[in-house]
């Protein structure tokens, strides 16, 4: 048995316990497909396929599957109940993904039970993103097959705890746990597996690859950044989001103004304020991904930038992780 043989690799039939996490707006089909083809598993982000790349969802899934060489792939289902229309559309996308052979679902925000009920009968596996035990218990009660522990170093909406503290909190729940956040290079991967994680979910590292369609300036900013250059801003989505400190961030700060704060916290206004931020951030991040202007755009990244030293092909990154895990023994 090697470090690469974990509950995750057995559940999904993949070679490495390595997930390329869903990234709005960075999960273009070529990136997702390349990670699956290399022996890990790429996760489709539905809004990226449809809104950023203008694909019909089913056609997009088929494209990823072809790029993956028919290897397993996943789909991200954001299950927050902020809008009924959105929830219905997500349910439709889950059904289409199932029909197209997707057997791995990553849920975040909200109660994952409806996704489990929809996909488990087909033999699919659901992992839920969590930042603390409270949400993990809810997810376990919802029937998920594994947890993704999103720590304080993660890109996207980071957690508040260290990788070790989170694993300790979640270890007794009887579910495999993946480490999300802080994995920039192969030694970090090995450390996470040795700590007891059943695998890792990485985002930032995969933006700095040839296959990712993000602007070159964004990729090079990830390579150049140090962990201290990552800050949390509320100004994009209304809740703390990890971004690179660019001239834009320096200029506008990282907190929302008094009116935004009032609307985001008010009992009656909270739902609408969040929906407004969600729509505006989708538009804004799509533009940021393609334009590469540090004075106007937000570039999301986690503290794992510390381990990223070059823009490389996905296969080279995955191969290095594989070799390091095998060299470090079982
Ligand atoms: C640019 C970017 C966009 C992200 N978008 C999403 C998303 O749409 N859905 C989601 O569940 N997680 C999202 N994440 C979180 C990642 O799936 C993953 O958990 C995280 O990137 C791990 O931390 P790392 O960036 O340090 O590797 C995003 C992360 C980044 C960097």
mmCIF file of C-alpha atoms and ligand atoms in Angstrom:
data_model
loop_
_atom_site.group_PDB
_atom_site.id
_atom_site.type_symbol
_atom_site.label_atom_id
_atom_site.label_comp_id
_atom_site.label_asym_id
_atom_site.label_seq_id
_atom_site.Cartn_x
_atom_site.Cartn_y
_atom_site.Cartn_z
ATOM 1 C CA UNK A 1 0.000 0.000 0.000
ATOM 2 C CA UNK A 2 1.269 3.514 -0.816
ATOM 3 C CA UNK A 3 0.247 7.003 0.304
ATOM 4 C CA UNK A 4 -1.733 7.209 -2.935
ATOM 5 C CA UNK A 5 -4.057 4.397 -1.941
ATOM 6 C CA UNK A 6 -6.787 6.126 0.113
ATOM 7 C CA UNK A 7 -10.536 5.977 0.699
ATOM 8 C CA UNK A 8 -10.944 8.640 -1.998
ATOM 9 C CA UNK A 9 -9.000 6.814 -4.710
ATOM 10 C CA UNK A 10 -10.930 3.638 -3.933
ATOM 11 C CA UNK A 11 -14.336 5.359 -3.933
ATOM 12 C CA UNK A 12 -13.697 7.090 -7.254
ATOM 13 C CA UNK A 13 -11.395 4.659 -9.039
ATOM 14 C CA UNK A 14 -8.685 7.292 -9.596
ATOM 15 C CA UNK A 15 -4.903 6.997 -9.354
ATOM 16 C CA UNK A 16 -4.061 9.932 -7.067
ATOM 17 C CA UNK A 17 -6.085 11.402 -4.182
ATOM 18 C CA UNK A 18 -5.919 14.809 -5.788
ATOM 19 C CA UNK A 19 -8.941 16.943 -6.650
ATOM 20 C CA UNK A 20 -8.787 20.066 -8.783
ATOM 21 C CA UNK A 21 -11.431 22.013 -6.870
ATOM 22 C CA UNK A 22 -14.191 23.866 -8.662
ATOM 23 C CA UNK A 23 -13.203 27.428 -9.416
ATOM 24 C CA UNK A 24 -15.455 30.184 -10.587
ATOM 25 C CA UNK A 25 -14.311 31.578 -13.041
ATOM 26 C CA UNK A 26 -11.134 29.512 -13.595
ATOM 27 C CA UNK A 27 -12.446 25.947 -14.188
ATOM 28 C CA UNK A 28 -12.345 25.954 -17.996
ATOM 29 C CA UNK A 29 -12.947 22.564 -19.651
ATOM 30 C CA UNK A 30 -9.292 22.107 -20.663
ATOM 31 C CA UNK A 31 -8.117 22.469 -17.054
ATOM 32 C CA UNK A 32 -10.765 20.176 -15.547
ATOM 33 C CA UNK A 33 -10.220 17.528 -18.224
ATOM 34 C CA UNK A 34 -6.416 17.653 -17.923
ATOM 35 C CA UNK A 35 -6.452 16.939 -14.167
ATOM 36 C CA UNK A 36 -8.712 13.907 -14.656
ATOM 37 C CA UNK A 37 -6.604 12.701 -17.577
ATOM 38 C CA UNK A 38 -3.449 12.985 -15.427
ATOM 39 C CA UNK A 39 -4.885 10.612 -12.788
ATOM 40 C CA UNK A 40 -6.488 13.015 -10.281
ATOM 41 C CA UNK A 41 -10.044 14.296 -10.656
ATOM 42 C CA UNK A 42 -11.213 17.616 -12.058
ATOM 43 C CA UNK A 43 -14.437 19.194 -10.834
ATOM 44 C CA UNK A 44 -16.752 21.013 -13.224
ATOM 45 C CA UNK A 45 -18.037 24.403 -12.052
ATOM 46 C CA UNK A 46 -21.390 24.765 -13.867
ATOM 47 C CA UNK A 47 -21.509 28.564 -13.943
ATOM 48 C CA UNK A 48 -18.005 28.670 -15.398
ATOM 49 C CA UNK A 49 -19.003 26.303 -18.209
ATOM 50 C CA UNK A 50 -22.205 28.128 -19.044
ATOM 51 C CA UNK A 51 -21.683 31.780 -18.163
ATOM 52 C CA UNK A 52 -17.914 32.261 -18.595
ATOM 53 C CA UNK A 53 -17.481 29.930 -21.590
ATOM 54 C CA UNK A 54 -20.962 30.208 -23.065
ATOM 55 C CA UNK A 55 -21.441 26.436 -23.371
ATOM 56 C CA UNK A 56 -24.677 24.517 -23.100
ATOM 57 C CA UNK A 57 -24.206 22.571 -19.839
ATOM 58 C CA UNK A 58 -24.552 19.107 -21.355
ATOM 59 C CA UNK A 59 -22.247 19.957 -24.242
ATOM 60 C CA UNK A 60 -19.728 21.329 -21.739
ATOM 61 C CA UNK A 61 -19.775 18.129 -19.661
ATOM 62 C CA UNK A 62 -19.222 16.088 -22.821
ATOM 63 C CA UNK A 63 -16.314 18.303 -23.781
ATOM 64 C CA UNK A 64 -14.684 17.800 -20.376
ATOM 65 C CA UNK A 65 -15.241 14.049 -20.602
ATOM 66 C CA UNK A 66 -13.533 13.903 -23.998
ATOM 67 C CA UNK A 67 -10.607 15.976 -22.688
ATOM 68 C CA UNK A 68 -10.405 13.671 -19.663
ATOM 69 C CA UNK A 69 -10.072 10.642 -21.918
ATOM 70 C CA UNK A 70 -13.247 9.213 -20.332
ATOM 71 C CA UNK A 71 -11.682 9.179 -16.868
ATOM 72 C CA UNK A 72 -13.767 10.084 -13.796
ATOM 73 C CA UNK A 73 -14.712 13.738 -13.318
ATOM 74 C CA UNK A 74 -16.701 15.660 -10.754
ATOM 75 C CA UNK A 75 -19.228 18.476 -10.523
ATOM 76 C CA UNK A 76 -19.643 21.283 -8.007
ATOM 77 C CA UNK A 77 -23.192 21.856 -6.765
ATOM 78 C CA UNK A 78 -23.538 25.115 -4.878
ATOM 79 C CA UNK A 79 -26.628 24.415 -2.842
ATOM 80 C CA UNK A 80 -27.322 27.654 -1.029
ATOM 81 C CA UNK A 81 -31.071 28.301 -1.014
ATOM 82 C CA UNK A 82 -30.817 32.009 -1.821
ATOM 83 C CA UNK A 83 -33.041 31.724 -4.901
ATOM 84 C CA UNK A 84 -35.610 29.123 -5.940
ATOM 85 C CA UNK A 85 -34.823 29.622 -9.611
ATOM 86 C CA UNK A 86 -31.128 29.028 -8.982
ATOM 87 C CA UNK A 87 -31.829 25.918 -6.903
ATOM 88 C CA UNK A 88 -34.061 24.476 -9.651
ATOM 89 C CA UNK A 89 -31.431 25.116 -12.289
ATOM 90 C CA UNK A 90 -28.772 23.470 -10.099
ATOM 91 C CA UNK A 91 -31.012 20.398 -9.659
ATOM 92 C CA UNK A 92 -31.335 20.175 -13.443
ATOM 93 C CA UNK A 93 -27.566 20.425 -13.882
ATOM 94 C CA UNK A 94 -27.057 17.643 -11.315
ATOM 95 C CA UNK A 95 -29.446 15.405 -13.301
ATOM 96 C CA UNK A 96 -27.677 16.170 -16.587
ATOM 97 C CA UNK A 97 -24.268 15.478 -15.018
ATOM 98 C CA UNK A 98 -25.527 12.110 -13.751
ATOM 99 C CA UNK A 99 -26.892 11.238 -17.204
ATOM 100 C CA UNK A 100 -23.500 12.105 -18.665
ATOM 101 C CA UNK A 101 -21.670 9.750 -16.306
ATOM 102 C CA UNK A 102 -20.468 12.087 -13.538
ATOM 103 C CA UNK A 103 -20.173 10.103 -10.292
ATOM 104 C CA UNK A 104 -18.489 12.607 -7.956
ATOM 105 C CA UNK A 105 -20.264 15.675 -6.555
ATOM 106 C CA UNK A 106 -18.758 18.382 -4.389
ATOM 107 C CA UNK A 107 -21.326 20.414 -2.492
ATOM 108 C CA UNK A 108 -20.781 23.641 -0.653
ATOM 109 C CA UNK A 109 -22.954 26.013 1.387
ATOM 110 C CA UNK A 110 -26.245 24.701 2.771
ATOM 111 C CA UNK A 111 -27.635 21.217 3.345
ATOM 112 C CA UNK A 112 -26.331 18.599 0.883
ATOM 113 C CA UNK A 113 -29.122 16.097 1.530
ATOM 114 C CA UNK A 114 -31.029 16.738 -1.689
ATOM 115 C CA UNK A 115 -27.891 16.141 -3.758
ATOM 116 C CA UNK A 116 -27.189 12.878 -1.902
ATOM 117 C CA UNK A 117 -30.790 11.764 -2.472
ATOM 118 C CA UNK A 118 -30.524 12.602 -6.172
ATOM 119 C CA UNK A 119 -27.176 10.955 -6.955
ATOM 120 C CA UNK A 120 -26.455 8.189 -4.422
ATOM 121 C CA UNK A 121 -28.957 5.733 -5.983
ATOM 122 C CA UNK A 122 -26.836 5.887 -9.152
ATOM 123 C CA UNK A 123 -23.746 4.959 -7.115
ATOM 124 C CA UNK A 124 -22.312 8.498 -7.049
ATOM 125 C CA UNK A 125 -20.251 9.902 -4.208
ATOM 126 C CA UNK A 126 -20.850 13.283 -2.498
ATOM 127 C CA UNK A 127 -18.194 15.273 -0.611
ATOM 128 C CA UNK A 128 -19.181 18.430 1.252
ATOM 129 C CA UNK A 129 -16.976 21.501 1.868
ATOM 130 C CA UNK A 130 -16.851 22.391 5.567
ATOM 131 C CA UNK A 131 -14.986 24.911 7.696
ATOM 132 C CA UNK A 132 -15.970 23.567 11.110
ATOM 133 C CA UNK A 133 -17.455 20.568 12.923
ATOM 134 C CA UNK A 134 -20.955 22.065 13.147
ATOM 135 C CA UNK A 135 -21.355 21.953 9.348
ATOM 136 C CA UNK A 136 -19.688 18.572 9.145
ATOM 137 C CA UNK A 137 -22.262 17.049 11.499
ATOM 138 C CA UNK A 138 -25.067 18.484 9.377
ATOM 139 C CA UNK A 139 -23.455 17.070 6.232
ATOM 140 C CA UNK A 140 -22.962 13.651 7.823
ATOM 141 C CA UNK A 141 -26.636 13.625 8.810
ATOM 142 C CA UNK A 142 -27.404 14.521 5.198
ATOM 143 C CA UNK A 143 -25.686 11.294 4.125
ATOM 144 C CA UNK A 144 -22.491 12.570 2.459
ATOM 145 C CA UNK A 145 -19.654 10.134 1.711
ATOM 146 C CA UNK A 146 -16.787 12.450 2.629
ATOM 147 C CA UNK A 147 -15.787 15.900 3.814
ATOM 148 C CA UNK A 148 -13.531 18.586 2.413
ATOM 149 C CA UNK A 149 -11.905 20.544 5.220
ATOM 150 C CA UNK A 150 -11.445 24.093 3.968
ATOM 151 C CA UNK A 151 -8.716 25.681 6.089
ATOM 152 C CA UNK A 152 -7.433 29.190 6.735
ATOM 153 C CA UNK A 153 -4.950 29.049 3.849
ATOM 154 C CA UNK A 154 -7.492 28.178 1.145
ATOM 155 C CA UNK A 155 -8.309 30.140 -1.978
ATOM 156 C CA UNK A 156 -11.946 31.146 -2.527
ATOM 157 C CA UNK A 157 -13.966 31.475 0.700
ATOM 158 C CA UNK A 158 -11.345 30.387 3.223
ATOM 159 C CA UNK A 159 -12.021 28.790 6.597
ATOM 160 C CA UNK A 160 -10.653 30.009 9.919
ATOM 161 C CA UNK A 161 -8.728 26.982 11.205
ATOM 162 C CA UNK A 162 -5.432 25.258 10.432
ATOM 163 C CA UNK A 163 -5.302 21.996 8.474
ATOM 164 C CA UNK A 164 -4.258 20.097 11.596
ATOM 165 C CA UNK A 165 -6.897 21.595 13.900
ATOM 166 C CA UNK A 166 -9.659 20.887 11.360
ATOM 167 C CA UNK A 167 -8.611 17.277 10.881
ATOM 168 C CA UNK A 168 -8.612 16.766 14.640
ATOM 169 C CA UNK A 169 -12.163 18.177 14.796
ATOM 170 C CA UNK A 170 -13.433 15.934 12.015
ATOM 171 C CA UNK A 171 -11.425 12.730 12.425
ATOM 172 C CA UNK A 172 -13.959 10.869 14.580
ATOM 173 C CA UNK A 173 -16.919 11.326 12.215
ATOM 174 C CA UNK A 174 -16.167 8.144 10.292
ATOM 175 C CA UNK A 175 -15.829 9.893 6.919
ATOM 176 C CA UNK A 176 -12.786 10.396 4.674
ATOM 177 C CA UNK A 177 -11.534 13.991 4.920
ATOM 178 C CA UNK A 178 -9.727 15.962 2.184
ATOM 179 C CA UNK A 179 -7.475 18.945 2.857
ATOM 180 C CA UNK A 180 -8.337 22.147 0.970
ATOM 181 C CA UNK A 181 -5.959 25.057 1.328
ATOM 182 C CA UNK A 182 -2.235 25.572 1.441
ATOM 183 C CA UNK A 183 -1.197 22.818 -0.965
ATOM 184 C CA UNK A 184 1.094 24.552 -3.455
ATOM 185 C CA UNK A 185 3.659 21.887 -4.214
ATOM 186 C CA UNK A 186 4.427 18.194 -3.777
ATOM 187 C CA UNK A 187 5.902 18.380 -0.225
ATOM 188 C CA UNK A 188 2.637 19.971 1.020
ATOM 189 C CA UNK A 189 0.713 17.093 -0.579
ATOM 190 C CA UNK A 190 2.850 14.512 1.207
ATOM 191 C CA UNK A 191 2.505 16.332 4.552
ATOM 192 C CA UNK A 192 -1.315 16.361 4.215
ATOM 193 C CA UNK A 193 -1.468 12.636 3.392
ATOM 194 C CA UNK A 194 0.890 11.793 6.237
ATOM 195 C CA UNK A 195 -1.244 13.873 8.629
ATOM 196 C CA UNK A 196 -4.131 11.505 7.870
ATOM 197 C CA UNK A 197 -6.036 13.255 5.114
ATOM 198 C CA UNK A 198 -7.537 10.963 2.459
ATOM 199 C CA UNK A 199 -6.540 13.428 -0.249
ATOM 200 C CA UNK A 200 -6.319 17.080 -1.156
ATOM 201 C CA UNK A 201 -8.434 19.584 -3.038
ATOM 202 C CA UNK A 202 -6.341 22.252 -4.773
ATOM 203 C CA UNK A 203 -7.332 25.388 -6.608
ATOM 204 C CA UNK A 204 -4.652 28.068 -6.789
ATOM 205 C CA UNK A 205 -1.879 25.690 -7.969
ATOM 206 C CA UNK A 206 -3.921 24.741 -11.015
ATOM 207 C CA UNK A 207 -4.585 28.326 -12.107
ATOM 208 C CA UNK A 208 -0.853 28.629 -12.818
ATOM 209 C CA UNK A 209 -0.938 25.958 -15.531
ATOM 210 C CA UNK A 210 -0.832 26.032 -19.319
ATOM 211 C CA UNK A 211 -4.349 24.575 -19.541
ATOM 212 C CA UNK A 212 -6.030 27.213 -17.377
ATOM 213 C CA UNK A 213 -7.620 29.935 -19.518
ATOM 214 C CA UNK A 214 -7.015 32.708 -16.960
ATOM 215 C CA UNK A 215 -5.095 35.776 -18.125
ATOM 216 C CA UNK A 216 -1.288 35.317 -18.232
ATOM 217 C CA UNK A 217 -0.800 38.301 -15.902
ATOM 218 C CA UNK A 218 -2.992 36.563 -13.280
ATOM 219 C CA UNK A 219 -0.998 33.316 -13.561
ATOM 220 C CA UNK A 220 2.292 35.185 -13.197
ATOM 221 C CA UNK A 221 0.936 37.115 -10.205
ATOM 222 C CA UNK A 222 0.298 33.738 -8.511
ATOM 223 C CA UNK A 223 3.858 32.630 -9.241
ATOM 224 C CA UNK A 224 5.279 35.918 -7.913
ATOM 225 C CA UNK A 225 3.066 36.174 -4.803
ATOM 226 C CA UNK A 226 4.103 35.200 -1.296
ATOM 227 C CA UNK A 227 1.668 33.975 1.378
ATOM 228 C CA UNK A 228 1.690 37.489 2.931
ATOM 229 C CA UNK A 229 0.363 38.930 -0.332
ATOM 230 C CA UNK A 230 -2.973 37.114 0.108
ATOM 231 C CA UNK A 231 -5.693 39.098 1.869
ATOM 232 C CA UNK A 232 -9.352 38.492 2.620
ATOM 233 C CA UNK A 233 -11.761 40.984 1.096
ATOM 234 C CA UNK A 234 -15.511 41.340 1.642
ATOM 235 C CA UNK A 235 -15.882 43.663 -1.308
ATOM 236 C CA UNK A 236 -16.431 41.018 -4.003
ATOM 237 C CA UNK A 237 -19.036 38.594 -2.654
ATOM 238 C CA UNK A 238 -20.009 40.235 0.653
ATOM 239 C CA UNK A 239 -18.159 37.567 2.684
ATOM 240 C CA UNK A 240 -14.360 37.192 3.063
ATOM 241 C CA UNK A 241 -12.746 36.031 -0.183
ATOM 242 C CA UNK A 242 -9.003 35.328 -0.589
ATOM 243 C CA UNK A 243 -7.394 37.541 -3.231
ATOM 244 C CA UNK A 244 -3.946 38.776 -4.191
ATOM 245 C CA UNK A 245 -3.179 42.241 -2.835
ATOM 246 C CA UNK A 246 -3.142 44.213 -6.072
ATOM 247 C CA UNK A 247 -3.145 48.007 -6.554
ATOM 248 C CA UNK A 248 -6.972 47.772 -6.726
ATOM 249 C CA UNK A 249 -7.135 46.126 -3.295
ATOM 250 C CA UNK A 250 -4.692 48.710 -1.885
ATOM 251 C CA UNK A 251 -6.903 51.508 -3.231
ATOM 252 C CA UNK A 252 -10.368 50.335 -2.177
ATOM 253 C CA UNK A 253 -9.574 48.362 1.008
ATOM 254 C CA UNK A 254 -11.080 45.009 2.009
ATOM 255 C CA UNK A 255 -14.295 45.865 3.865
ATOM 256 C CA UNK A 256 -17.752 46.761 2.557
ATOM 257 C CA UNK A 257 -19.139 50.249 3.273
ATOM 258 C CA UNK A 258 -21.695 50.983 6.021
ATOM 259 C CA UNK A 259 -24.728 50.617 3.710
ATOM 260 C CA UNK A 260 -23.536 47.256 2.321
ATOM 261 C CA UNK A 261 -22.898 46.021 5.842
ATOM 262 C CA UNK A 262 -26.360 47.081 6.993
ATOM 263 C CA UNK A 263 -28.044 45.312 4.067
ATOM 264 C CA UNK A 264 -25.932 42.150 4.402
ATOM 265 C CA UNK A 265 -26.758 41.853 8.116
ATOM 266 C CA UNK A 266 -30.400 42.995 8.177
ATOM 267 C CA UNK A 267 -32.894 40.189 8.765
ATOM 268 C CA UNK A 268 -35.164 41.278 5.912
ATOM 269 C CA UNK A 269 -32.503 42.486 3.490
ATOM 270 C CA UNK A 270 -29.859 39.761 3.966
ATOM 271 C CA UNK A 271 -31.181 37.436 1.274
ATOM 272 C CA UNK A 272 -31.492 40.115 -1.362
ATOM 273 C CA UNK A 273 -28.160 41.692 -0.524
ATOM 274 C CA UNK A 274 -26.431 38.321 -0.899
ATOM 275 C CA UNK A 275 -28.182 37.654 -4.209
ATOM 276 C CA UNK A 276 -27.112 41.071 -5.467
ATOM 277 C CA UNK A 277 -23.490 40.468 -4.434
ATOM 278 C CA UNK A 278 -23.591 37.020 -6.091
ATOM 279 C CA UNK A 279 -24.756 38.400 -9.427
ATOM 280 C CA UNK A 280 -22.367 41.349 -9.353
ATOM 281 C CA UNK A 281 -19.376 39.218 -8.330
ATOM 282 C CA UNK A 282 -20.083 36.663 -11.092
ATOM 283 C CA UNK A 283 -19.898 39.426 -13.657
ATOM 284 C CA UNK A 284 -16.908 41.112 -12.070
ATOM 285 C CA UNK A 285 -14.816 37.947 -11.626
ATOM 286 C CA UNK A 286 -15.529 36.829 -15.179
ATOM 287 C CA UNK A 287 -14.104 40.106 -16.432
ATOM 288 C CA UNK A 288 -11.125 39.910 -14.039
ATOM 289 C CA UNK A 289 -10.220 36.437 -15.262
ATOM 290 C CA UNK A 290 -9.839 37.558 -18.851
ATOM 291 C CA UNK A 291 -8.548 41.112 -18.616
ATOM 292 C CA UNK A 292 -5.509 41.079 -16.320
ATOM 293 C CA UNK A 293 -5.601 44.668 -15.094
ATOM 294 C CA UNK A 294 -4.286 45.013 -11.532
ATOM 295 C CA UNK A 295 -5.858 48.425 -11.083
ATOM 296 C CA UNK A 296 -9.386 47.215 -11.867
ATOM 297 C CA UNK A 297 -9.548 43.447 -11.342
ATOM 298 C CA UNK A 298 -9.680 40.961 -8.467
ATOM 299 C CA UNK A 299 -7.475 37.891 -8.663
ATOM 300 C CA UNK A 300 -8.506 35.105 -6.315
ATOM 301 C CA UNK A 301 -5.771 32.930 -4.796
ATOM 302 C CA UNK A 302 -4.928 31.200 -1.525
ATOM 303 C CA UNK A 303 -1.780 31.183 0.575
ATOM 304 C CA UNK A 304 -0.658 28.099 -1.359
ATOM 305 C CA UNK A 305 0.863 30.657 -3.770
ATOM 306 C CA UNK A 306 3.933 30.202 -1.547
ATOM 307 C CA UNK A 307 4.581 26.795 -3.142
ATOM 308 C CA UNK A 308 3.912 27.787 -6.769
ATOM 309 C CA UNK A 309 7.106 28.651 -8.632
ATOM 310 C CA UNK A 310 6.225 28.304 -12.330
ATOM 311 C CA UNK A 311 3.406 28.110 -14.846
ATOM 312 C CA UNK A 312 3.517 24.455 -15.955
ATOM 313 C CA UNK A 313 1.447 21.856 -17.786
ATOM 314 C CA UNK A 314 -1.057 20.056 -15.515
ATOM 315 C CA UNK A 315 0.573 16.682 -16.277
ATOM 316 C CA UNK A 316 3.956 17.924 -14.976
ATOM 317 C CA UNK A 317 2.415 19.132 -11.705
ATOM 318 C CA UNK A 318 0.499 15.904 -11.133
ATOM 319 C CA UNK A 319 3.517 13.745 -12.046
ATOM 320 C CA UNK A 320 5.670 15.556 -9.482
ATOM 321 C CA UNK A 321 3.037 15.025 -6.776
ATOM 322 C CA UNK A 322 2.803 11.334 -7.689
ATOM 323 C CA UNK A 323 6.563 10.794 -7.538
ATOM 324 C CA UNK A 324 6.876 12.615 -4.199
ATOM 325 C CA UNK A 325 4.110 10.541 -2.597
ATOM 326 C CA UNK A 326 5.537 7.273 -3.912
ATOM 327 C CA UNK A 327 9.093 8.212 -2.810
ATOM 328 C CA UNK A 328 7.862 8.956 0.678
ATOM 329 C CA UNK A 329 6.619 5.376 1.081
ATOM 330 C CA UNK A 330 3.427 3.909 2.537
HETATM 331 C C1 LIG B 1 -10.208 31.268 -8.132
HETATM 332 C C2 LIG B 1 -10.926 30.355 -7.205
HETATM 333 C C3 LIG B 1 -12.289 30.126 -7.395
HETATM 334 C C4 LIG B 1 -12.988 29.235 -6.576
HETATM 335 N N1 LIG B 1 -14.312 28.985 -6.842
HETATM 336 C C5 LIG B 1 -14.959 28.015 -6.138
HETATM 337 C C6 LIG B 1 -16.288 27.629 -6.511
HETATM 338 O O1 LIG B 1 -16.862 28.145 -7.460
HETATM 339 N N2 LIG B 1 -16.882 26.653 -5.771
HETATM 340 C C7 LIG B 1 -16.253 26.042 -4.722
HETATM 341 O O2 LIG B 1 -16.850 25.166 -4.092
HETATM 342 N N3 LIG B 1 -14.986 26.361 -4.373
HETATM 343 C C8 LIG B 1 -14.326 27.327 -5.059
HETATM 344 N N4 LIG B 1 -13.004 27.614 -4.760
HETATM 345 C C9 LIG B 1 -12.294 26.815 -3.733
HETATM 346 C C10 LIG B 1 -11.500 25.652 -4.382
HETATM 347 O O3 LIG B 1 -12.364 24.684 -4.941
HETATM 348 C C11 LIG B 1 -10.527 24.976 -3.373
HETATM 349 O O4 LIG B 1 -11.231 24.479 -2.267
HETATM 350 C C12 LIG B 1 -9.461 25.938 -2.866
HETATM 351 O O5 LIG B 1 -8.925 26.655 -3.958
HETATM 352 C C13 LIG B 1 -8.340 25.218 -2.149
HETATM 353 O O6 LIG B 1 -7.363 26.115 -1.736
HETATM 354 P P1 LIG B 1 -6.031 26.459 -2.610
HETATM 355 O O7 LIG B 1 -6.454 27.493 -3.575
HETATM 356 O O8 LIG B 1 -5.072 26.978 -1.592
HETATM 357 O O9 LIG B 1 -5.552 25.216 -3.261
HETATM 358 C C14 LIG B 1 -12.308 28.551 -5.539
HETATM 359 C C15 LIG B 1 -10.924 28.807 -5.345
HETATM 360 C C16 LIG B 1 -10.238 29.682 -6.154
HETATM 361 C C17 LIG B 1 -8.758 29.895 -5.955
#
